[in-house]
XYZ file of C-alpha atoms in Angstrom:
551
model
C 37.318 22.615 53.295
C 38.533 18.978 51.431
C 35.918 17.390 53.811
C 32.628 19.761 52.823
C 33.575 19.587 49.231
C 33.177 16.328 49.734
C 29.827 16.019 51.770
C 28.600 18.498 48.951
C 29.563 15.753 45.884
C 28.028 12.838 47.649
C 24.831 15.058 48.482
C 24.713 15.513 44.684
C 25.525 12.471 43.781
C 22.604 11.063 46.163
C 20.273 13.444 45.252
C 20.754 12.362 41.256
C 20.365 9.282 42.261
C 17.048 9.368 43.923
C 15.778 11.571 41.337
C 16.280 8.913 38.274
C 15.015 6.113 40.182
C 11.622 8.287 40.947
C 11.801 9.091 37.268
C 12.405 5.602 36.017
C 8.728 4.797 35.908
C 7.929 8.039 33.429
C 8.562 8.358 29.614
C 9.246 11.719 28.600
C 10.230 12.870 25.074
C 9.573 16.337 23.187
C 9.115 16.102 19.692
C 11.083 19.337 18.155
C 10.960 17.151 14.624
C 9.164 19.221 11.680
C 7.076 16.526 10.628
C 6.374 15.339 13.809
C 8.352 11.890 13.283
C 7.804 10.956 17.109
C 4.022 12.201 17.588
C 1.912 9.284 17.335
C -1.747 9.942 15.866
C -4.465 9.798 17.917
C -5.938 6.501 15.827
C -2.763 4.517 17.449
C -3.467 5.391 21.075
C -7.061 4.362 20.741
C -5.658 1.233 18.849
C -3.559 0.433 21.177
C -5.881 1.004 23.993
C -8.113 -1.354 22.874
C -4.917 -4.275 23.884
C -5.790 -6.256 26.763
C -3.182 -8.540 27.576
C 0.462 -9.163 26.124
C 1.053 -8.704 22.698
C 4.325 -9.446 21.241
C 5.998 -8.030 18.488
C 9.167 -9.817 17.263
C 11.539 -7.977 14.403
C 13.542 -9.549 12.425
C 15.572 -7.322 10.634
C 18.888 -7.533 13.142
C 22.434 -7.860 11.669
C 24.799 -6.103 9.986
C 23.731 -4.253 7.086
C 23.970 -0.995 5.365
C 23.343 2.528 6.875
C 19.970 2.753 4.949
C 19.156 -0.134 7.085
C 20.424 1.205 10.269
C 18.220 4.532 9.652
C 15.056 1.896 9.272
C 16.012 -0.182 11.944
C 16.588 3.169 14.372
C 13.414 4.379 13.363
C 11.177 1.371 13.982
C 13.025 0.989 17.887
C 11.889 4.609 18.459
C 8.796 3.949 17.352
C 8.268 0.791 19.273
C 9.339 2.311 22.234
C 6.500 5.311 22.021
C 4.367 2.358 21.542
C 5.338 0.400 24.830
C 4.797 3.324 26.342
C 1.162 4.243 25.580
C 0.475 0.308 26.648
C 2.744 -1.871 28.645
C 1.009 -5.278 27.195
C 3.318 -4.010 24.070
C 6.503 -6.740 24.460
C 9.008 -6.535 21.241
C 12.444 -7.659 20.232
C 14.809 -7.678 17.990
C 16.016 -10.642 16.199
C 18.411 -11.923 13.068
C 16.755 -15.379 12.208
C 19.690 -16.548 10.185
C 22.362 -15.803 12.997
C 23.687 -18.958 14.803
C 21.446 -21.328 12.446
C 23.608 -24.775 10.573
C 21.014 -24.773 8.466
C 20.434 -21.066 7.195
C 18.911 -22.421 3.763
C 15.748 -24.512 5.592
C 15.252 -21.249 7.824
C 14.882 -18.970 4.637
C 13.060 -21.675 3.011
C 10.521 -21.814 5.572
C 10.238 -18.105 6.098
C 9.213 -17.474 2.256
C 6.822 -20.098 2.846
C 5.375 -18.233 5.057
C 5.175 -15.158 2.477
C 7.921 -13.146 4.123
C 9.970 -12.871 1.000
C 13.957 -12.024 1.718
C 15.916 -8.770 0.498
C 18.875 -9.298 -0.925
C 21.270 -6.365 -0.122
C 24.774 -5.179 -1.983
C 27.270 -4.842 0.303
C 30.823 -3.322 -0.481
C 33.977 -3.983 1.826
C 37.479 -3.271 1.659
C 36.791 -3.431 -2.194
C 34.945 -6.994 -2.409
C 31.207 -6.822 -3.177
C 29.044 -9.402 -1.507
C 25.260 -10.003 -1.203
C 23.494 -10.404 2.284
C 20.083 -11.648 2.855
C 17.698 -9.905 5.663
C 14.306 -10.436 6.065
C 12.633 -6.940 6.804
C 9.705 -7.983 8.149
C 8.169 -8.090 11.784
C 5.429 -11.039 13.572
C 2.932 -9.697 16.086
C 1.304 -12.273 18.365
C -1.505 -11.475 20.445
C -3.120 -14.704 21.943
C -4.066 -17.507 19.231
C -3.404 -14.498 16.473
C -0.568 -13.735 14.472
C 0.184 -11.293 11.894
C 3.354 -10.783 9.511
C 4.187 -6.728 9.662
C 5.917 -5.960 6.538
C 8.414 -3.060 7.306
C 10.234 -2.763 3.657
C 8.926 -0.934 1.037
C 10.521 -1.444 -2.669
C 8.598 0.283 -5.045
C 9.736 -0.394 -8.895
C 10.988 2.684 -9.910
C 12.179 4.196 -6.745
C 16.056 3.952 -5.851
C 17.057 2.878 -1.947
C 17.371 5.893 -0.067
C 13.383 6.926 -1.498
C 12.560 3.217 -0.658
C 13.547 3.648 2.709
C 12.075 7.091 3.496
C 9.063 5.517 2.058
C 9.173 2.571 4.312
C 10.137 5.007 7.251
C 6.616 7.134 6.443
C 4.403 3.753 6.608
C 6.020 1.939 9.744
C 3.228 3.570 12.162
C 0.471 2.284 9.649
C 1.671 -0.849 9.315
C 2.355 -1.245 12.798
C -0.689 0.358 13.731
C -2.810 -2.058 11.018
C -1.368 -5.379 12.379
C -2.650 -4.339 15.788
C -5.783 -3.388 14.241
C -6.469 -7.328 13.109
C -5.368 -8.910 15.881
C -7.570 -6.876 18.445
C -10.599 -6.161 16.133
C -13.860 -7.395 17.740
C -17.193 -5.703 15.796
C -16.319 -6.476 12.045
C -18.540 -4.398 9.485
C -19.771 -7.182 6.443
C -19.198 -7.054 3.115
C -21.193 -8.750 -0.070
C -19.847 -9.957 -2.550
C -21.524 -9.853 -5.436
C -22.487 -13.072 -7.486
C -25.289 -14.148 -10.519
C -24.127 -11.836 -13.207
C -20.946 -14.068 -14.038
C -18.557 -11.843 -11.509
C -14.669 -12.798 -11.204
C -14.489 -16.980 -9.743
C -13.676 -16.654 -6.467
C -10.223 -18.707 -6.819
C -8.737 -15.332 -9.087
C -9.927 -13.441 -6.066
C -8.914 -15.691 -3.349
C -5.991 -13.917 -2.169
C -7.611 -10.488 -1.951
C -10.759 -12.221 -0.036
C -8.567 -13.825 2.538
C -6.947 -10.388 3.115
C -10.071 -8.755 3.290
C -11.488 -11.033 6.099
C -8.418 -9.850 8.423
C -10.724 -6.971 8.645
C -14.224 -7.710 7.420
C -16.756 -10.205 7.949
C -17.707 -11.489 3.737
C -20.439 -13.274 2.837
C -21.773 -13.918 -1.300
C -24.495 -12.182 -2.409
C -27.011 -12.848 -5.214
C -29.415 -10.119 -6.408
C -31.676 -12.750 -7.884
C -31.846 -15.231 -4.590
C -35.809 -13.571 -4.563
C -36.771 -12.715 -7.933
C -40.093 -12.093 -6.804
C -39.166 -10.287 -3.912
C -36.998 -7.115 -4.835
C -37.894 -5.562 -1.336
C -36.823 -8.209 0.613
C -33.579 -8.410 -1.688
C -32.589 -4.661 -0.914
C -33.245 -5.636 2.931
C -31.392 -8.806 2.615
C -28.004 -5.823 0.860
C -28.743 -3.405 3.492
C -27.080 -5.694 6.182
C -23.795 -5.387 4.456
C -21.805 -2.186 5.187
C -20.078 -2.722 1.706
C -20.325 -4.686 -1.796
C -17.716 -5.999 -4.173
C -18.912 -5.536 -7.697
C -15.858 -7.473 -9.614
C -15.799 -8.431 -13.370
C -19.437 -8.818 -14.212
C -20.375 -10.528 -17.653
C -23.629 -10.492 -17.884
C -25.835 -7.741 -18.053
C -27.983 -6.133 -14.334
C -31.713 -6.668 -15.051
C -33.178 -3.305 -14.386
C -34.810 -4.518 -10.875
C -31.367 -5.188 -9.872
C -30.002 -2.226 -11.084
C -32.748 -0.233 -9.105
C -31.713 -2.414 -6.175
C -28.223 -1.707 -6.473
C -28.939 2.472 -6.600
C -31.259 2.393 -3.625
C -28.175 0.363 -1.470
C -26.114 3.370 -2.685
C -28.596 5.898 -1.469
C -29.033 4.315 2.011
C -25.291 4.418 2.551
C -23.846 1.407 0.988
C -20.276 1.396 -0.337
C -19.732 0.179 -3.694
C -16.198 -1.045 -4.866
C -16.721 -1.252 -8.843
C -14.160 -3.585 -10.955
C -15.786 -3.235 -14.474
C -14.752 -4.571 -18.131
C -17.012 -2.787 -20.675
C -14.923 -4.639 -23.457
C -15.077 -8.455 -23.281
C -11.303 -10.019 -24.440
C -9.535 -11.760 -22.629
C -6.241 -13.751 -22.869
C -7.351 -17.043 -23.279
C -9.400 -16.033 -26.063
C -6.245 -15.910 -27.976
C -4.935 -19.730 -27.409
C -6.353 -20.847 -31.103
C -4.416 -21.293 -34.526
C -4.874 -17.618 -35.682
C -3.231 -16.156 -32.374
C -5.857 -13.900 -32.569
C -9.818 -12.629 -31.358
C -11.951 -10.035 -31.514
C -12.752 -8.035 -28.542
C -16.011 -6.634 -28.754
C -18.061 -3.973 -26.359
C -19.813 -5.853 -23.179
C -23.238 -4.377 -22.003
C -23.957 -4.389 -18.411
C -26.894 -1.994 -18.324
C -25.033 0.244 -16.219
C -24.235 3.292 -18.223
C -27.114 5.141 -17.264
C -26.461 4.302 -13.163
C -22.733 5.094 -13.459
C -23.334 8.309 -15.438
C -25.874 9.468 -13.110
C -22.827 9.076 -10.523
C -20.169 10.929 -12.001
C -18.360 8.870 -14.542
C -18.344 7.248 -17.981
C -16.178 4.263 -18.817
C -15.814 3.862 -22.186
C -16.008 0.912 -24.766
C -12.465 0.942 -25.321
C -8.669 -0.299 -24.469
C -5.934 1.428 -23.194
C -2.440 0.562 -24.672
C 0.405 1.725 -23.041
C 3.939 1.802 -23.311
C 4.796 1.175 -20.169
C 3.543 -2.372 -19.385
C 4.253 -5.607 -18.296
C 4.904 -8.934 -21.114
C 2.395 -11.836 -20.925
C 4.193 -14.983 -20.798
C 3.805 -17.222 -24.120
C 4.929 -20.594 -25.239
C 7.702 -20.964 -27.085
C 10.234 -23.726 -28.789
C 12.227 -23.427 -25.519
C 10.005 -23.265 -22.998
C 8.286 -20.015 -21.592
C 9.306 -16.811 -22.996
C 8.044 -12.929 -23.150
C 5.950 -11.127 -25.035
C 5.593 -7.726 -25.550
C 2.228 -6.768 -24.670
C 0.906 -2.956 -24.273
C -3.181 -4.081 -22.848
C -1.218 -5.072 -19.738
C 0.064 -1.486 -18.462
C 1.715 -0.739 -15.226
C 0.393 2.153 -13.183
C 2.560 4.201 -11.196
C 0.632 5.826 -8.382
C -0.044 9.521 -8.463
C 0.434 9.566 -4.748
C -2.212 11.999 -4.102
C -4.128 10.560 -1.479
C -3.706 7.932 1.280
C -5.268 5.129 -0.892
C -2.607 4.864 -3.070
C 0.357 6.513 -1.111
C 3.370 4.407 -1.106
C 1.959 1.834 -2.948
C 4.052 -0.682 -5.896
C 2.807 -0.315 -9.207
C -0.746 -1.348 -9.955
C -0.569 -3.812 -12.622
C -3.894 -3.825 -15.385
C -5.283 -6.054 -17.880
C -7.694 -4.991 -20.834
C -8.078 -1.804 -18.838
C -11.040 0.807 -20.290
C -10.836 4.494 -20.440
C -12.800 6.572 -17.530
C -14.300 9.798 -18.275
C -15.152 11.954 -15.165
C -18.460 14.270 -15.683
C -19.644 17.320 -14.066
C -22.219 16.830 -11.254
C -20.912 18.035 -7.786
C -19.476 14.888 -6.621
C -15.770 14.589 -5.560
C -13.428 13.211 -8.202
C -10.159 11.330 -6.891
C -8.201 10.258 -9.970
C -6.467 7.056 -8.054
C -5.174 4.787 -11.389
C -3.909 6.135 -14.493
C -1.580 5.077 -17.174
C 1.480 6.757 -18.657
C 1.731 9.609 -20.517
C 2.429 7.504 -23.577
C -0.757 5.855 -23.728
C -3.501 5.522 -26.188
C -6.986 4.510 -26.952
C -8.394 1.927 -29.115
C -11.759 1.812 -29.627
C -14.010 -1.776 -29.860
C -15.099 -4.170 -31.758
C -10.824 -4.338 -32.618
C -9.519 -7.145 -33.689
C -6.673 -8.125 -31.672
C -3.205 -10.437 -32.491
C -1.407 -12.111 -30.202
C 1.993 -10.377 -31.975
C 1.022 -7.454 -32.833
C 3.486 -5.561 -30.721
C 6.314 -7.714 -31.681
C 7.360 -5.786 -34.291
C 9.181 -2.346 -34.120
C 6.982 0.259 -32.169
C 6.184 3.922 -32.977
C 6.169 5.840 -29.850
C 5.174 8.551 -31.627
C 1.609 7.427 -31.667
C 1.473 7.012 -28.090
C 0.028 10.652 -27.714
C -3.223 10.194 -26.052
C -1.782 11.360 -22.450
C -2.334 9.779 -19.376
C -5.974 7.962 -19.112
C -8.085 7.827 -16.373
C -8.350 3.797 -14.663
C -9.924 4.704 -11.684
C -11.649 6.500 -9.694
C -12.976 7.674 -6.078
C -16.264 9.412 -6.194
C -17.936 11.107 -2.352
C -20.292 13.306 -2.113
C -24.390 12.959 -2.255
C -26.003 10.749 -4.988
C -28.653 11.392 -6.517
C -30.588 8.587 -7.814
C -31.139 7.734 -12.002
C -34.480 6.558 -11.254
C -35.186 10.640 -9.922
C -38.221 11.482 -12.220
C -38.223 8.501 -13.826
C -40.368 5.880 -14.314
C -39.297 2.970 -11.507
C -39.147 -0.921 -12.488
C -40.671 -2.012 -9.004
C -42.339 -0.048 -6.069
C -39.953 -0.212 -3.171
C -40.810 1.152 -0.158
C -39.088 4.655 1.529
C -37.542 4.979 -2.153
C -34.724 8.039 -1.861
C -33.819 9.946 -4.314
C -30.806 11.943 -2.659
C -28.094 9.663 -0.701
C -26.364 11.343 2.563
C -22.661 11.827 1.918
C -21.752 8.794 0.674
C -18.050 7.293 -1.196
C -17.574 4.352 -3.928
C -14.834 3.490 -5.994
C -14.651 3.052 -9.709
C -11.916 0.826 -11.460
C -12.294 0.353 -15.559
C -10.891 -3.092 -15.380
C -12.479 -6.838 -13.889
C -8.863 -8.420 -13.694
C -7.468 -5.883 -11.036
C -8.169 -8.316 -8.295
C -6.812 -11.285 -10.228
C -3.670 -10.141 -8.860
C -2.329 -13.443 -8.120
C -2.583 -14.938 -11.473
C -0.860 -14.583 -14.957
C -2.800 -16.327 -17.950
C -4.566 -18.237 -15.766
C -1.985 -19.322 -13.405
C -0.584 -18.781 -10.020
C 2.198 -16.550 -9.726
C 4.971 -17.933 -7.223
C 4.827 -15.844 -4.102
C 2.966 -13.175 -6.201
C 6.358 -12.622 -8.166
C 5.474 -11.554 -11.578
C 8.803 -13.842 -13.507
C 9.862 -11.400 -16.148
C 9.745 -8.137 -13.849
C 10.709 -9.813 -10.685
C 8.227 -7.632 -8.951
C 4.930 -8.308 -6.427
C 2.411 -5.460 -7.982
C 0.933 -2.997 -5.740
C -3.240 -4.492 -6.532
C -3.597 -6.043 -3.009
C -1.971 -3.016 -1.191
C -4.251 -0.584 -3.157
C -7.173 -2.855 -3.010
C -7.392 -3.459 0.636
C -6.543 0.420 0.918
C -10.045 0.974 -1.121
C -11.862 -0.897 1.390
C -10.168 0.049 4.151
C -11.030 3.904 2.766
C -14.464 3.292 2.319
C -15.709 1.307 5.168
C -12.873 3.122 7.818
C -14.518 5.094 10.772
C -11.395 4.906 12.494
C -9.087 7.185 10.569
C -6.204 4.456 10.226
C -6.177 4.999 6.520
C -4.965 8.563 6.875
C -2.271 7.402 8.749
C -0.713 6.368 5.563
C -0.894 10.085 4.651
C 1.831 11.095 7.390
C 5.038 12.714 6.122
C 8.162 11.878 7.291
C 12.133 13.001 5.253
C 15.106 11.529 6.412
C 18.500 13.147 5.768
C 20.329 11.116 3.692
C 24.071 11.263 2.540
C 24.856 12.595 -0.947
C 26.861 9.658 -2.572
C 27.706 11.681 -5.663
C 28.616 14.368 -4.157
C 30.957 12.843 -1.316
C 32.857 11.494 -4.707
C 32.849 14.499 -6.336
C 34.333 16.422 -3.104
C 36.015 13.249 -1.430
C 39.334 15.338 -1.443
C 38.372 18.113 0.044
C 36.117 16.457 2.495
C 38.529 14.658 3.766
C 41.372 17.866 4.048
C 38.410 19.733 5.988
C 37.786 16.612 8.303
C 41.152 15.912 9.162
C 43.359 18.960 8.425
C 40.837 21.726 10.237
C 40.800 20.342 13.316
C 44.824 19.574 13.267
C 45.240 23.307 11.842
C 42.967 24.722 14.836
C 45.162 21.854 17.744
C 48.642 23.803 16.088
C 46.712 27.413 16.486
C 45.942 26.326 20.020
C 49.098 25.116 21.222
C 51.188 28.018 19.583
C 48.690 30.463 20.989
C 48.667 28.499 24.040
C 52.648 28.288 24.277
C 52.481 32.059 23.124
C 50.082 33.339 26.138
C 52.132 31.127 28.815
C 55.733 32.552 28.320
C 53.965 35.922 28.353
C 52.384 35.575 31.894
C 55.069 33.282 33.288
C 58.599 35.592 31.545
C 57.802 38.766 34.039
């Protein structure tokens, strides 16, 4: 009987064997999650389809840090591992750059040169606090091409845990993005406008060098053929896109026809407008002071026909960001409400989980009534209010003691996504030039208003660089490139990898105050239940025994 019993365990055992070596090859995993945490979207297998040959993906955030960190870190190995198995060229690891290193300093150093900026993170033990530094950030390689993955999202105004659930929600896009550059092939083109005194391209630079990642650029000047207005709208129909950013002088109406007949063929149109020239340099005389006055473009009449009106006005805002000034010590802050900090709405991928979008001289948007899609993507505070131009405007004038009361204008509109079909101004209207196949009705068709030139001058502060984008007096890196690139990347996307950034995901996290609150009894329940139930056991256990075993 010993001997079968025997046969029968190593038959078993054998048979187990055989069956997880045949099943070693296969990845199998159901996803039971409500919001479908471990389901990837259809836009990553195609992504990742389209990768050839290895492709390496190196984290760095290894170590020990808090739980919050542990949840991320979990998260991102799950999801790496659904990614290896859609595509075996997909190689990653796990690293902590600063372990084993005699020189941690130079390796930090050298990392933030390479713009993967450190976290510093609070840690409590045995009653000491400490700080330790991780850098949560990830470098895919794929041949001669590498791209920085950021995987931490810290949002000004959001505490940890909503940080990391927000960083949690965007690890497939941002995975899925970074793959996206390094395999794309076919690159749809952008213009970018020039000849009507747009933005410099050095206050744009960073956003332009982002923007190639993705898109072929090339400048574009609507008076190159003055005399040739149909070869001109030939010359814009090559580009998928254009860039309209900060013009200062006003569109002839040739160009302006131009421009409307791009839109009706199909062309995207990413609008950064001032309709009140000021600016902060204007203010660097003796009286601290200028006059900002209203700046015609000869656009009122296209953009109305569109959908929208931005007005000749400035928003002030209460919550905003200081302009740095000079002072008898050196640099100092200034109170300044033209410069107000947007926090995003979050109603729709563009600007989901996005920083605050910083503004400068920002106008108000009206939205009109015409059967085209409104988005409301930018808008400022509650406690805003308009101002209305020519104003005269003071370098101090918000030093002295505020009234908040007047702040009552509500939140004001700062930008915009209109999609839908166009119709043309020049529709029963007179036309400045004959061009040929002229349309008066676009197919469905998306641009993007913004009421402000400076958004993309992201990287600068009065005129100068910021130091790894870190604004000095808020210690934060705004949210304008993020939401910038995510306009394009709307507009021109075929793919659906945008809408990725729409996915929900909620992680369970522990309730601090409450475990405080309840510490007591959380710890009798955790420790005096189960020793309560062991006693009930062995008495009933001692109990049942003497009964069976005293007859």
């Amino acid at each position: 009987m010993l001997k079968k019993t025997a046969v029968q365990i190593c038959v078993v055992a054998l048979l187990l064997v055989v069956v997880n070596w045949g099943l070693s090859d296969y990845y199998l995993r159901f996803d039971v999650t409500k919001d479908k945490r471990y389901t990837l979207s259809d836009t990553t297998k195609e992504t990742l389809e389209n990768v050839n040959s290895p492709l390496y993906i190196d984290v760095l955030l290894q170590g020990d840090f808090p739980n919050q960190f542990k949840k991320l870190q979990y998260e991102l190995q799950q999801l790496l591992e659904q990614y290896e198995n859609e595509n075996d060229n997909i190689i990653f690891s796990f690293t902590n750059p600063l372990e084993g290193e005699e020189n941690p300093d130079e390796v930090v150093n050298y990392l933030t040169s390479l713009g993967m900026l450190p976290t510093n993170i609070p840690v409590s033990e045995n009653g000491k606090k400490s700080v330790t530094q991780i850098f949560p950030w990830a470098v895919a390689n794929y041949g001669q091409k590498t791209v920085r993955v950021p995987l931490l999202i810290n949002n000004l105004g959001s505490d940890g845990e909503e940080n990391i659930n927000k960083s949690v929600q965007q690890l497939e896009y941002n995975l899925t993005d970074a793959i996206t550059k390094l395999t794309l092939e076919n690159k749809k083109k952008i213009a970018i406008f020039k000849g009507n005194g747009e933005l410099k391209d050095k206050y744009m630079s960073d956003y332009l060098l982002n923007l190639k990642d993705y898109y072929r650029l090339g400048l574009f000047n609507l008076d190159s053929l003055k005399d040739q207005p149909n070869q001109i709208l030939k010359n814009l129909q090559q580009f998928d896109a254009a860039i309209i950013a900060k013009p200062t002088e006003a569109f002839t109406d040739v160009e302006k026809q131009i421009i409307d007949q791009y839109i009706m063929y199909g062309g995207k149109t990413l609008w950064c407008i001032d309709k009140v020239a000021v600016d902060l340099d204007s203010l660097q005389n003796e009286t601290q002071s200028t006059v900002a006055f209203p700046r015609q473009l000869n656009l009122d009449d296209l953009l109305f026909k569109y959908g929208v009106r931005i007005n000749y006005n400035l928003i002030e805002d209460l919550i905003s960001t200081p302009i740095t000034v000079q002072g008898p010590n050196g640099n100092m802050p200034l109170e300044w409400l033209f410069s107000p900090i947007t926090m995003s709405p979050e109603n729709h991928p563009i600007n989901k989980n996005i920083n605050v979008v910083k503004l400068e001289f920002a106008n108000q948007i009206d939205t009109l009534e015409n059967g085209i899609k409104k988005t409301v993507l930018l808008e400022s505070s509650p406690q805003s209010r308009v101002v209305g131009a020519p104003i005269e405007i003071h370098l101090n004038e918000f030093s002295g003691n505020l009234q908040p009361e007047k702040f009552t204008n509500g939140s004001q509109i700062a930008g915009v996504l209109l999609e839908g079909s166009f119709t043309s101004v020049y529709k029963n209207r007179v036309k400045p030039v004959e061009l040929p196949n002229n349309l008066n009705e676009s197919a469905d068709n998306k641009m993007i208003i913004i009421s402000d030139g400076d958004v993309i001058n992201y990287s600068y502060a009065n005129k100068k660089p910021l130091t790894n984008g870190i604004d000095p007096w808020t210690q934060q890196i705004y949210g304008n490139k993020d939401f910038l690139i995510n306009c394009m990347n709307y507009l021109l996307d075929d793919t659906g990898l945008i809408n990725i950034r729409g996915k929900e995901i909620k992680l369970a996290f522990l309730n601090h105050e409450k475990i405080e609150e309840d510490e007591i009894s959380i710890k009798l329940i955790n420790i005096g239940v189960p020793i309560v139930l062991l006693i009930i056991f062995g008495v009933l256990f001692v109990f049942l025994r003497k009964r069976k075993y005293s007859k």
